[in-house]
PDB file of C-alpha atoms in Angstrom:
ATOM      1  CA  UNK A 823       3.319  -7.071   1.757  1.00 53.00           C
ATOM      2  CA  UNK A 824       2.465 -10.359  -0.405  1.00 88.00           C
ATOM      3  CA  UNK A 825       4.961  -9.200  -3.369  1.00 94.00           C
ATOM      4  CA  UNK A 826       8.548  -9.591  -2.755  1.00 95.00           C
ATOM      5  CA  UNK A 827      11.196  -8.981  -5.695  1.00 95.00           C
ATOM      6  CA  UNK A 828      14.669  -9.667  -6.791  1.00 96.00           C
ATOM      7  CA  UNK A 829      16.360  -7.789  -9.243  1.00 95.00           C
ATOM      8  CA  UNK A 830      19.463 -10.262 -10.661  1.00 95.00           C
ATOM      9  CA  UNK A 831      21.680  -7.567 -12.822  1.00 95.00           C
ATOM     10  CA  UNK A 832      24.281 -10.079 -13.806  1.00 94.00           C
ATOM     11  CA  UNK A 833      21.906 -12.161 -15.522  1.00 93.00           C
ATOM     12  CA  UNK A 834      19.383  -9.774 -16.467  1.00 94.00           C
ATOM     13  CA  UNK A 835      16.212 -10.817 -14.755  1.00 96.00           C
ATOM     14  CA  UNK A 836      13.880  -9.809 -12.087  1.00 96.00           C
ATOM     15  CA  UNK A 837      11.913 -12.521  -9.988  1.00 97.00           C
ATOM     16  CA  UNK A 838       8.224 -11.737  -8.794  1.00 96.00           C
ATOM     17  CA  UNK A 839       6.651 -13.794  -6.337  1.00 97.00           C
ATOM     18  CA  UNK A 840       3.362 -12.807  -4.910  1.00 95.00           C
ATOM     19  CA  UNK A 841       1.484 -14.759  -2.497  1.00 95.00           C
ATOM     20  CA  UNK A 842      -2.147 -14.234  -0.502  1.00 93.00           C
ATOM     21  CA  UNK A 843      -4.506 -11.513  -1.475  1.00 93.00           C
ATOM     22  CA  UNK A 844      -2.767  -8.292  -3.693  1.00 91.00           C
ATOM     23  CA  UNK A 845      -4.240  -4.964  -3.523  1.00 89.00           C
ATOM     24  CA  UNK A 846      -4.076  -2.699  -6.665  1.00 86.00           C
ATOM     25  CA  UNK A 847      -1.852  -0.512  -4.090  1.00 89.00           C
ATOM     26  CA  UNK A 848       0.994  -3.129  -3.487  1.00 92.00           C
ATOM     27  CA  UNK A 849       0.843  -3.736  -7.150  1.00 90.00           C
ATOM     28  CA  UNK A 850       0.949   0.271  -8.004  1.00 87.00           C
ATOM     29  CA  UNK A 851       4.397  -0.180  -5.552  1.00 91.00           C
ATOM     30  CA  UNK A 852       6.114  -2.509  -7.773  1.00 91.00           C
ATOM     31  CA  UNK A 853       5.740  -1.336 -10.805  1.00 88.00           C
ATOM     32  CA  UNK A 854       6.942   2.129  -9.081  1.00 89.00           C
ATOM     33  CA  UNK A 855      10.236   0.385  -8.248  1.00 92.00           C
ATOM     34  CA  UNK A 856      10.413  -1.472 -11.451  1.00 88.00           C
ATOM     35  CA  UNK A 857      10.505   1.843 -13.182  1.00 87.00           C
ATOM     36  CA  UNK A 858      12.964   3.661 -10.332  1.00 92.00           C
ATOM     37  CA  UNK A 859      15.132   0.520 -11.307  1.00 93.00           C
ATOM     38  CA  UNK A 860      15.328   0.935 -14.677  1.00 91.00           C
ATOM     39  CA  UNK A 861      15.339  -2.902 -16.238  1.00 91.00           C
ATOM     40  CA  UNK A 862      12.806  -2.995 -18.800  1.00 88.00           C
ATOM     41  CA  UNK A 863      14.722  -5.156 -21.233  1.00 89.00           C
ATOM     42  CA  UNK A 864      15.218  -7.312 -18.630  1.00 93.00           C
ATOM     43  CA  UNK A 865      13.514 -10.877 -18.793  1.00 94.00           C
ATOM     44  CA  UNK A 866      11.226 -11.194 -15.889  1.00 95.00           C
ATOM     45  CA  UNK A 867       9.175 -14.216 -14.176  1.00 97.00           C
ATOM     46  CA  UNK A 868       6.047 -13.336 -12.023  1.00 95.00           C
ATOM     47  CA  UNK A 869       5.179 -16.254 -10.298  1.00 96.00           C
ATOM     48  CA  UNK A 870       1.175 -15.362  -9.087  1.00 94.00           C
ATOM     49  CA  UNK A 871       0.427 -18.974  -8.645  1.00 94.00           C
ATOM     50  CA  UNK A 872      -0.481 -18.353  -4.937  1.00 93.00           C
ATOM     51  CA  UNK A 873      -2.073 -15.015  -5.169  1.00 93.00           C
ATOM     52  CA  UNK A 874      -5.116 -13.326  -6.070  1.00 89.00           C
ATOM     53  CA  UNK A 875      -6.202  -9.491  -6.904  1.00 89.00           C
ATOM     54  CA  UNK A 876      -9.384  -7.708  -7.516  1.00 86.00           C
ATOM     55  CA  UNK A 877      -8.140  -5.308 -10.024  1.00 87.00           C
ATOM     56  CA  UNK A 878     -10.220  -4.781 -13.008  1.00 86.00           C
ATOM     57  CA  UNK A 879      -9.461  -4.683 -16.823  1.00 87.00           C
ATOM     58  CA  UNK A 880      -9.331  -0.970 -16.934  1.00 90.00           C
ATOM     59  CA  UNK A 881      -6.361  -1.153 -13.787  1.00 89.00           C
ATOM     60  CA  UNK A 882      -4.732  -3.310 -15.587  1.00 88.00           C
ATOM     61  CA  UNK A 883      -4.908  -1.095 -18.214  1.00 88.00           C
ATOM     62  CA  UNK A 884      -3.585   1.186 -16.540  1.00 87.00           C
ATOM     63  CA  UNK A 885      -0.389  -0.606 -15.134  1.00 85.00           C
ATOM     64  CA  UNK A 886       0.259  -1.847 -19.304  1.00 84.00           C
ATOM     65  CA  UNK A 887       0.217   1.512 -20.147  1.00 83.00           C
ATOM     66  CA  UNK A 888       2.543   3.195 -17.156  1.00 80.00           C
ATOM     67  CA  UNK A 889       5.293  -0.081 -18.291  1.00 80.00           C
ATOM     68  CA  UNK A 890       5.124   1.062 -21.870  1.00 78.00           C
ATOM     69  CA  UNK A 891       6.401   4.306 -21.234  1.00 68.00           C
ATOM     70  CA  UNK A 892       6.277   7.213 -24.022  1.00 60.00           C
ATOM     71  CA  UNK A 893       7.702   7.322 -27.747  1.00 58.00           C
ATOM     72  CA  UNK A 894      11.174   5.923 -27.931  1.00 62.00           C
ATOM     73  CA  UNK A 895      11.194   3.866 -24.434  1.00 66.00           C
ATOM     74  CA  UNK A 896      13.679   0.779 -24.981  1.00 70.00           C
ATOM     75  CA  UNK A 897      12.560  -2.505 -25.563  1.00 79.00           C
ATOM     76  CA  UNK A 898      10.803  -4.725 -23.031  1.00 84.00           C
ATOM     77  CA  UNK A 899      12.627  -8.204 -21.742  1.00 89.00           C
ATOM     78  CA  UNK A 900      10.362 -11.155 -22.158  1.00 93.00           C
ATOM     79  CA  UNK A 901       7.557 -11.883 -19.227  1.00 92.00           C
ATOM     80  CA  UNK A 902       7.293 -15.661 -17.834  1.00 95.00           C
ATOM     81  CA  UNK A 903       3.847 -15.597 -15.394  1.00 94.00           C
ATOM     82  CA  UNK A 904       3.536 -18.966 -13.484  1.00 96.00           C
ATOM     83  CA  UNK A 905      -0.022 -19.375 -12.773  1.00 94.00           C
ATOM     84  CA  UNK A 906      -2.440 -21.802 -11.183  1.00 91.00           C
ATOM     85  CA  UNK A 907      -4.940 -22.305 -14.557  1.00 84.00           C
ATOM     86  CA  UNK A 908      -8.145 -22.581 -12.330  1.00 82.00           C
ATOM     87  CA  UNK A 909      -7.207 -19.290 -11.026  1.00 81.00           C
ATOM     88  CA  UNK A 910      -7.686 -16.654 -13.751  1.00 79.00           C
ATOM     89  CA  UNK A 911      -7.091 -13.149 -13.286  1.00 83.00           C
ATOM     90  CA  UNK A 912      -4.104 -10.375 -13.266  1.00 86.00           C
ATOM     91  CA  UNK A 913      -1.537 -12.287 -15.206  1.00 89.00           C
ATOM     92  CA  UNK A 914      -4.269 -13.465 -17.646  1.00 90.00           C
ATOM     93  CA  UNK A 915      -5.474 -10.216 -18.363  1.00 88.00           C
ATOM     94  CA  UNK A 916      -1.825  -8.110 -18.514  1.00 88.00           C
ATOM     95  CA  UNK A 917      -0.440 -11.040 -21.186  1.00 89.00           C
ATOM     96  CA  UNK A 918      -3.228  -9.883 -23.293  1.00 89.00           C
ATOM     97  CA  UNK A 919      -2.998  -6.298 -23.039  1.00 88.00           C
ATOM     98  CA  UNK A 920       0.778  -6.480 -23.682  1.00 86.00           C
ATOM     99  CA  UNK A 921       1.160  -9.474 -25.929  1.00 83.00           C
ATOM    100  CA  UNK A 922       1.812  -7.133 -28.621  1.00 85.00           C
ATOM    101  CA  UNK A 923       4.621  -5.244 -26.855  1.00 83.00           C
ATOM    102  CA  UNK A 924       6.822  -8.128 -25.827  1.00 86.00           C
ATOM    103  CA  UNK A 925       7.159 -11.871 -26.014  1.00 90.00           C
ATOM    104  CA  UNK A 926       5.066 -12.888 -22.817  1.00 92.00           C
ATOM    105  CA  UNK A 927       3.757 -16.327 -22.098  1.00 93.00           C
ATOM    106  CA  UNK A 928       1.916 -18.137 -19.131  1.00 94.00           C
ATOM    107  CA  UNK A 929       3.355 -21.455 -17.588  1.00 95.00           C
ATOM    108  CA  UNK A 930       2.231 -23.614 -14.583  1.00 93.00           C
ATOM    109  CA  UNK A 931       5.792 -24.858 -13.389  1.00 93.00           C
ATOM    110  CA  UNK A 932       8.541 -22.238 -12.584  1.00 94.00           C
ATOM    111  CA  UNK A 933      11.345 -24.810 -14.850  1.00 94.00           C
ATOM    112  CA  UNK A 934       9.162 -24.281 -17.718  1.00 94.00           C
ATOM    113  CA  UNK A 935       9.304 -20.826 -17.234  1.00 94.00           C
ATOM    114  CA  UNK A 936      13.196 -20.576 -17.170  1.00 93.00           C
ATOM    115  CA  UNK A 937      13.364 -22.709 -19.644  1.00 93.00           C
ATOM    116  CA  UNK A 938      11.077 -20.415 -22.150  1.00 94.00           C
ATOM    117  CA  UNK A 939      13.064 -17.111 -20.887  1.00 93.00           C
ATOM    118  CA  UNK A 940      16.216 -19.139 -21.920  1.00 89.00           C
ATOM    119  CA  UNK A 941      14.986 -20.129 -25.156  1.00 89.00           C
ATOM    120  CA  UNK A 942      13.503 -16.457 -25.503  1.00 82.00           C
ATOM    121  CA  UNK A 943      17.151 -14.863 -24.813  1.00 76.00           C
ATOM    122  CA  UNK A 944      18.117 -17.478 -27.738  1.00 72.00           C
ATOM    123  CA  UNK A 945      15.865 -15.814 -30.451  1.00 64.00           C
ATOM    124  CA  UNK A 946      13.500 -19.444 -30.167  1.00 48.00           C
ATOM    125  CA  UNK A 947      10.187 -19.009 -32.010  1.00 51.00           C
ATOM    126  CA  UNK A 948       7.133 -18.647 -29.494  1.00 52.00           C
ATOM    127  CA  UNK A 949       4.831 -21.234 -28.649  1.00 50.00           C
ATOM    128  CA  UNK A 950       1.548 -21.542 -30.185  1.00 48.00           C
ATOM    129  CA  UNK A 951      -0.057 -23.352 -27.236  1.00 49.00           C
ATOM    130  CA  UNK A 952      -3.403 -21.608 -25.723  1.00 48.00           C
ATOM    131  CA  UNK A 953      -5.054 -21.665 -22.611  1.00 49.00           C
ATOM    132  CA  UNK A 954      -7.845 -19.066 -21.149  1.00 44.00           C
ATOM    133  CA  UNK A 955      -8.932 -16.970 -23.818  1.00 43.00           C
ATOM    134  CA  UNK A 956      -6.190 -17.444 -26.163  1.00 45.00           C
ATOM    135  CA  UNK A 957      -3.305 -16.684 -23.935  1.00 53.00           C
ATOM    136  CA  UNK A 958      -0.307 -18.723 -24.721  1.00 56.00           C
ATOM    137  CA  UNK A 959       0.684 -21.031 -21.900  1.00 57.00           C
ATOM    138  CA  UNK A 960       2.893 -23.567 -21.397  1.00 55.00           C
ATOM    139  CA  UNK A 961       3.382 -26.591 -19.010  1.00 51.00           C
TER     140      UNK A 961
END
């Protein structure tokens, strides 16, 4: 399976990595054991730079809406996506689905990542940098 997780309790984050080709499947399975695990307020970084997926807008959709949860679900943690800009797709689409929800924000280095999701934790104002179709990014 191209996704592999780590779910870091004492410091409140969970660490995505997915590499090669991702079905809609695999990606159905982590977000199954994101929810068994029960860390939604927990920062998270989702590196996809060396991945790809064919889901469309509707799946991801889908996957927003199973994450939000009903009436009275607690807060969401900030989202951190490292991407490869040539390479639009999943993490493109789900920041603007769910940019309303939570403070989520695409970078192309994993340090500027952690360094957001520090400043994030630290009540920082978020950027107002853009890259594909308005969502923010950050180098």
């Amino acid at each position: 399976m191209p996704i592999y997780m780590d779910i870091l309790r004492i410091e409140r984050l969970v660490v995505i990595v997915a590499r090669g080709h991702v079905t809609a499947e695999e990606i159905a399975a982590n977000i199954r054991t994101l929810i068994e695990a029960n860390v939604p307020g927990f920062a998270k970084i989702i590196d996809v730079a060396g991945s790809a997926s064919d889901l469309t807008r509707d799946q991801v959709q889908r996957i927003a809406d199973m994450l939000r949860g009903g009436a009275g679900s607690p807060s969401r943690g900030p989202v951190a996506f490292v991407v490869n800009p040539p390479r639009k797709g999943f993490a493109e689409a789900f920041a603007e689905v769910t940019q309303r929800d939570r403070p989520i924000e695409l970078f192309t280095s994993l340090h500027a990542a952690r360094s957001w999701l520090k400043r994030s934790r630290e009540g920082a104002p978020r950027s107002s940098a853009f890259l594909h179709d308005g969502v923010p990014v950050r180098r």
